mmCIF file with all atom_site columns, C-alpha atoms in Angstrom:
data_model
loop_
_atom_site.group_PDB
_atom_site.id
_atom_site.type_symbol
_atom_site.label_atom_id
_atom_site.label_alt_id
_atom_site.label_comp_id
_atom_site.label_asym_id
_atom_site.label_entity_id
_atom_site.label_seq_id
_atom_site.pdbx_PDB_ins_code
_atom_site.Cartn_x
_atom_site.Cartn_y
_atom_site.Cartn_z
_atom_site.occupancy
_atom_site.B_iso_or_equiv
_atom_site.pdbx_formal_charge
_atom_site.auth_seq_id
_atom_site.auth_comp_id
_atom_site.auth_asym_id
_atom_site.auth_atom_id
_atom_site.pdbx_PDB_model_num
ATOM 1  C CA . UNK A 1 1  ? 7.896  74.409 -2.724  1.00 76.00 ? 29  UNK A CA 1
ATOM 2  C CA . UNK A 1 2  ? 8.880  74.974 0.505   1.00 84.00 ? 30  UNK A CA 1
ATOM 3  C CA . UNK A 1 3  ? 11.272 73.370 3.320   1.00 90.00 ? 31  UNK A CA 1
ATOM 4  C CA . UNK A 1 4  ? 7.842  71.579 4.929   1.00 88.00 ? 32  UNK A CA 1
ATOM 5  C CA . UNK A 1 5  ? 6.359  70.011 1.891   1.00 87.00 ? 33  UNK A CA 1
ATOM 6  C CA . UNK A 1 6  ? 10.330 68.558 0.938   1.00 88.00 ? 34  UNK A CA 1
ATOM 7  C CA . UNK A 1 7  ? 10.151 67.221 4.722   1.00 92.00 ? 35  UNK A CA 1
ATOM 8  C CA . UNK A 1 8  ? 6.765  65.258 4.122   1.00 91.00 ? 36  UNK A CA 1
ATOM 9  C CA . UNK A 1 9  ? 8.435  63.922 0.914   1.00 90.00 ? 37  UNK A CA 1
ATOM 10 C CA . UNK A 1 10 ? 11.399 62.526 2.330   1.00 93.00 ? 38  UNK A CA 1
ATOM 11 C CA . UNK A 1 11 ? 9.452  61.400 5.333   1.00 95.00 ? 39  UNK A CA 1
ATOM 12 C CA . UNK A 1 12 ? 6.773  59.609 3.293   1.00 93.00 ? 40  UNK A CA 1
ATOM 13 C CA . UNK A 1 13 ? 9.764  57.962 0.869   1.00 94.00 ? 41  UNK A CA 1
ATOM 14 C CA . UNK A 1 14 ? 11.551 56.618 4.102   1.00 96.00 ? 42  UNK A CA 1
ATOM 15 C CA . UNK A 1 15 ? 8.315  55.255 5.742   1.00 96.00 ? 43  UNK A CA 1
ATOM 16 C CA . UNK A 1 16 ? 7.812  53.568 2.305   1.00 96.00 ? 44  UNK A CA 1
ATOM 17 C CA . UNK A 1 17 ? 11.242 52.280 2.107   1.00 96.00 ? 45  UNK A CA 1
ATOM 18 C CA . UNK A 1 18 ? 10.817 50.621 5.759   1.00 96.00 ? 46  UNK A CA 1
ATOM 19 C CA . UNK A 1 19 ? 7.454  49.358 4.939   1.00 96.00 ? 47  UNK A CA 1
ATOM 20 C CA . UNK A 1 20 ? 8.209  47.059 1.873   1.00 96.00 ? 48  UNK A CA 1
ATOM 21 C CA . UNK A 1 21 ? 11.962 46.306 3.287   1.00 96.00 ? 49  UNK A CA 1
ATOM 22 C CA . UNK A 1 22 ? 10.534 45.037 7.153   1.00 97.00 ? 50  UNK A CA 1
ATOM 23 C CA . UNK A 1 23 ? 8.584  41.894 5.976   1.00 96.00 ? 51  UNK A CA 1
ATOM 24 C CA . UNK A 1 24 ? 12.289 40.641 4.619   1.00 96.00 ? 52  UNK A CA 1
ATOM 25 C CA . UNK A 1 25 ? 14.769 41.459 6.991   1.00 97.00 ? 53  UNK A CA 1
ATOM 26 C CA . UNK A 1 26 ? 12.046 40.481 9.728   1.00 97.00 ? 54  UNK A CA 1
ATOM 27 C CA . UNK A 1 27 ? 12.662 36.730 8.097   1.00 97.00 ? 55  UNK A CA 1
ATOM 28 C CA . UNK A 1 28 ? 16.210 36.746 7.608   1.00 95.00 ? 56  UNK A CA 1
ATOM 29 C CA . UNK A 1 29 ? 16.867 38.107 11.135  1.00 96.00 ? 57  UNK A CA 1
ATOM 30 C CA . UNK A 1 30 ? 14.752 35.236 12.343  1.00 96.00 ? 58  UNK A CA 1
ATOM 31 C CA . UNK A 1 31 ? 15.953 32.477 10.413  1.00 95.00 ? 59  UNK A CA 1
ATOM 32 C CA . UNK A 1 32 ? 19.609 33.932 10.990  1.00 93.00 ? 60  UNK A CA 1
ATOM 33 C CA . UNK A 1 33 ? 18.714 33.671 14.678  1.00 94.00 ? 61  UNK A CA 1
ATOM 34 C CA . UNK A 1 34 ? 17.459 30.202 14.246  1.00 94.00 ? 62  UNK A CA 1
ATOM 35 C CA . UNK A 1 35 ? 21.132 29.396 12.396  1.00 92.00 ? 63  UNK A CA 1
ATOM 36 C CA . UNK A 1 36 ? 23.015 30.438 15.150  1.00 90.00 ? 64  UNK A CA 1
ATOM 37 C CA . UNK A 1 37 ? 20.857 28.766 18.008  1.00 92.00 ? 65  UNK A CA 1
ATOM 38 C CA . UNK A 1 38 ? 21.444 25.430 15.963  1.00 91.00 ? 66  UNK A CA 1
ATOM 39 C CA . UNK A 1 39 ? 25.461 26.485 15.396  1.00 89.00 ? 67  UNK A CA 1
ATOM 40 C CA . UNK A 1 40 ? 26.220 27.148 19.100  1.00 88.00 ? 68  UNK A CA 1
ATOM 41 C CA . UNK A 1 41 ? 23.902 24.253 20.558  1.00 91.00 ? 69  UNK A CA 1
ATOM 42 C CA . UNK A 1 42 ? 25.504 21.411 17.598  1.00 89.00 ? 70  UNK A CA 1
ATOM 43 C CA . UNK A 1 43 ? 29.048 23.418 17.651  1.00 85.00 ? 71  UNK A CA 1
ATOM 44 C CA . UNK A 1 44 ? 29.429 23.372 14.186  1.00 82.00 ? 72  UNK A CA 1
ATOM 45 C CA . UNK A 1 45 ? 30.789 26.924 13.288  1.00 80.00 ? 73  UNK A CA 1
ATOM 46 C CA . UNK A 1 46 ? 30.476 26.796 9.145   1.00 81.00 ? 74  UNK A CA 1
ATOM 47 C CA . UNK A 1 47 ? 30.262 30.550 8.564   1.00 79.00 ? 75  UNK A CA 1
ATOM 48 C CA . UNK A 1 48 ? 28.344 29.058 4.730   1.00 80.00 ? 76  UNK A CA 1
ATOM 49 C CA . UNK A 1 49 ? 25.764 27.563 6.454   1.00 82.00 ? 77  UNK A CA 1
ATOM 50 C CA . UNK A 1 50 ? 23.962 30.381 7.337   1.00 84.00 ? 78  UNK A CA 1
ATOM 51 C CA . UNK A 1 51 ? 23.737 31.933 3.730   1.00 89.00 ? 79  UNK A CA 1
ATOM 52 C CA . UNK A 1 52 ? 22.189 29.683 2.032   1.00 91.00 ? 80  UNK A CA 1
ATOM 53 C CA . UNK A 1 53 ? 18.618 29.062 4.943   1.00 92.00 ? 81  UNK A CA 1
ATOM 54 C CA . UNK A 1 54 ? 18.730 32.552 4.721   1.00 93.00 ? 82  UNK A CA 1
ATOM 55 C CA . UNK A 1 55 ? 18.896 33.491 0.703   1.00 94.00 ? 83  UNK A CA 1
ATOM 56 C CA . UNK A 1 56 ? 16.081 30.891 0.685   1.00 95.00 ? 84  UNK A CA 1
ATOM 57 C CA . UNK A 1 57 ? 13.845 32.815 3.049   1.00 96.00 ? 85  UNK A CA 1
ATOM 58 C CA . UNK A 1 58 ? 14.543 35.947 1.438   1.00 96.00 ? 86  UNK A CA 1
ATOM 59 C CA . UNK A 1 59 ? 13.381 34.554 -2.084  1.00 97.00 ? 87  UNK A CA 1
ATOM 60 C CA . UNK A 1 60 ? 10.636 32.823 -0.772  1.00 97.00 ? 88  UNK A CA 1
ATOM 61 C CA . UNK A 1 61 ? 9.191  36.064 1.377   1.00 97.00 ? 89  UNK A CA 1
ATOM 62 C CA . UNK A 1 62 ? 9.847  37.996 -2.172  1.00 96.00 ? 90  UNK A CA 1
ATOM 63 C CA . UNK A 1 63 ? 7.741  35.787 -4.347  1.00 97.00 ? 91  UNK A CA 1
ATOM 64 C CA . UNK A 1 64 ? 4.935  35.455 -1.267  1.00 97.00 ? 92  UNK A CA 1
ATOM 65 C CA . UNK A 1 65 ? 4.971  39.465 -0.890  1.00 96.00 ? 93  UNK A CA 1
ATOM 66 C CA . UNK A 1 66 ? 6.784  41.101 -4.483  1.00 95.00 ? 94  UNK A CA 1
ATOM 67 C CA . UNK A 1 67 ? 2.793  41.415 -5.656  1.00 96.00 ? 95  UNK A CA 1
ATOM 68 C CA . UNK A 1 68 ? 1.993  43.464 -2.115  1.00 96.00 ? 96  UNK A CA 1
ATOM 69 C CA . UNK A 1 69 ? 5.554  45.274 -2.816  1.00 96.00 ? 97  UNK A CA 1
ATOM 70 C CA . UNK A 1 70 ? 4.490  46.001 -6.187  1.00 96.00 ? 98  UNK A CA 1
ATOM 71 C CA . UNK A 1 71 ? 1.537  47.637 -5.663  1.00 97.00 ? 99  UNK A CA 1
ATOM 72 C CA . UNK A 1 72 ? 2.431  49.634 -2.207  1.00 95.00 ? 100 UNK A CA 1
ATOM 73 C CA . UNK A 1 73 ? 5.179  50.989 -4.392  1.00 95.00 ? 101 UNK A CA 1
ATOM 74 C CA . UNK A 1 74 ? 3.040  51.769 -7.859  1.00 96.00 ? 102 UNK A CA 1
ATOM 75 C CA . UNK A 1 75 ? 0.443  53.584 -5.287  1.00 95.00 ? 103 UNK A CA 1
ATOM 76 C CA . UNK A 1 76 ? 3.244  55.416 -3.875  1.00 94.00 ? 104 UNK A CA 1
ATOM 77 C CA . UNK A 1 77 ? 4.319  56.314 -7.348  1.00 94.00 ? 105 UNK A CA 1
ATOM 78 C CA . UNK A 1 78 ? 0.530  57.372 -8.615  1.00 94.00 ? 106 UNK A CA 1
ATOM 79 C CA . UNK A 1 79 ? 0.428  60.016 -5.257  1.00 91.00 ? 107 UNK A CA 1
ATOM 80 C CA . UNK A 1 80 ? 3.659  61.281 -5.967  1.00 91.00 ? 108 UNK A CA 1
ATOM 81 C CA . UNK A 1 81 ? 2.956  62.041 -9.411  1.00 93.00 ? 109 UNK A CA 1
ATOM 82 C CA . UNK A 1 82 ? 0.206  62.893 -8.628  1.00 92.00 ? 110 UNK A CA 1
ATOM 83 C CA . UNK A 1 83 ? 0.900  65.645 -6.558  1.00 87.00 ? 111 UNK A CA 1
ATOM 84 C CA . UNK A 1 84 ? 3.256  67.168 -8.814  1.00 86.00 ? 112 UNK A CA 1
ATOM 85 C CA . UNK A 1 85 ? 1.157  69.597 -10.163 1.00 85.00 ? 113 UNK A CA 1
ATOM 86 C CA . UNK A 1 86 ? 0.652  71.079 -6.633  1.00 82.00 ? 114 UNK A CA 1
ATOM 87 C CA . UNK A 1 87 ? 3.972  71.896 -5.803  1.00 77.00 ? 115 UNK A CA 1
#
């Protein structure tokens, strides 16, 4: 195994990584941004107020997407495994 094949495997795990993880901090960043619009514009500064919109939006994006996640990570799996018997 040499220094170019470990580079495409840590490559291809990060890429993986940021695919599957973007879809939920893409909806907590927004809904966080949406929290603090509302805070500054009503001036209520309750720093719980913006856990709980957002713990909500991160369950609900898991249970819309965790069968997508799943399988993008069980194919990921399959190739690596697959290519075991190369290296």
């Amino acid at each position: 195994m040499d220094i170019g094949q470990i580079t495409n495997l840590m490559r291809a795990g990060i890429m993986q990584v940021l695919i599957l993880i973007a879809p939920v901090l893409g909806a907590a960043l927004l809904v966080g941004l949406i929290v603090a619009i509302f805070q500054a514009t009503t001036s209520i500064q309750e720093q719980t107020l913006t856990f709980l919109p957002k713990m909500l939006t991160i369950l609900a994006v898991l249970a819309l997407l965790g069968g997508w996640m799943f399988a993008e990570l069980r194919d990921y799996t399959i190739t690596l495994f697959r290519s075991i018997s190369r290296m």
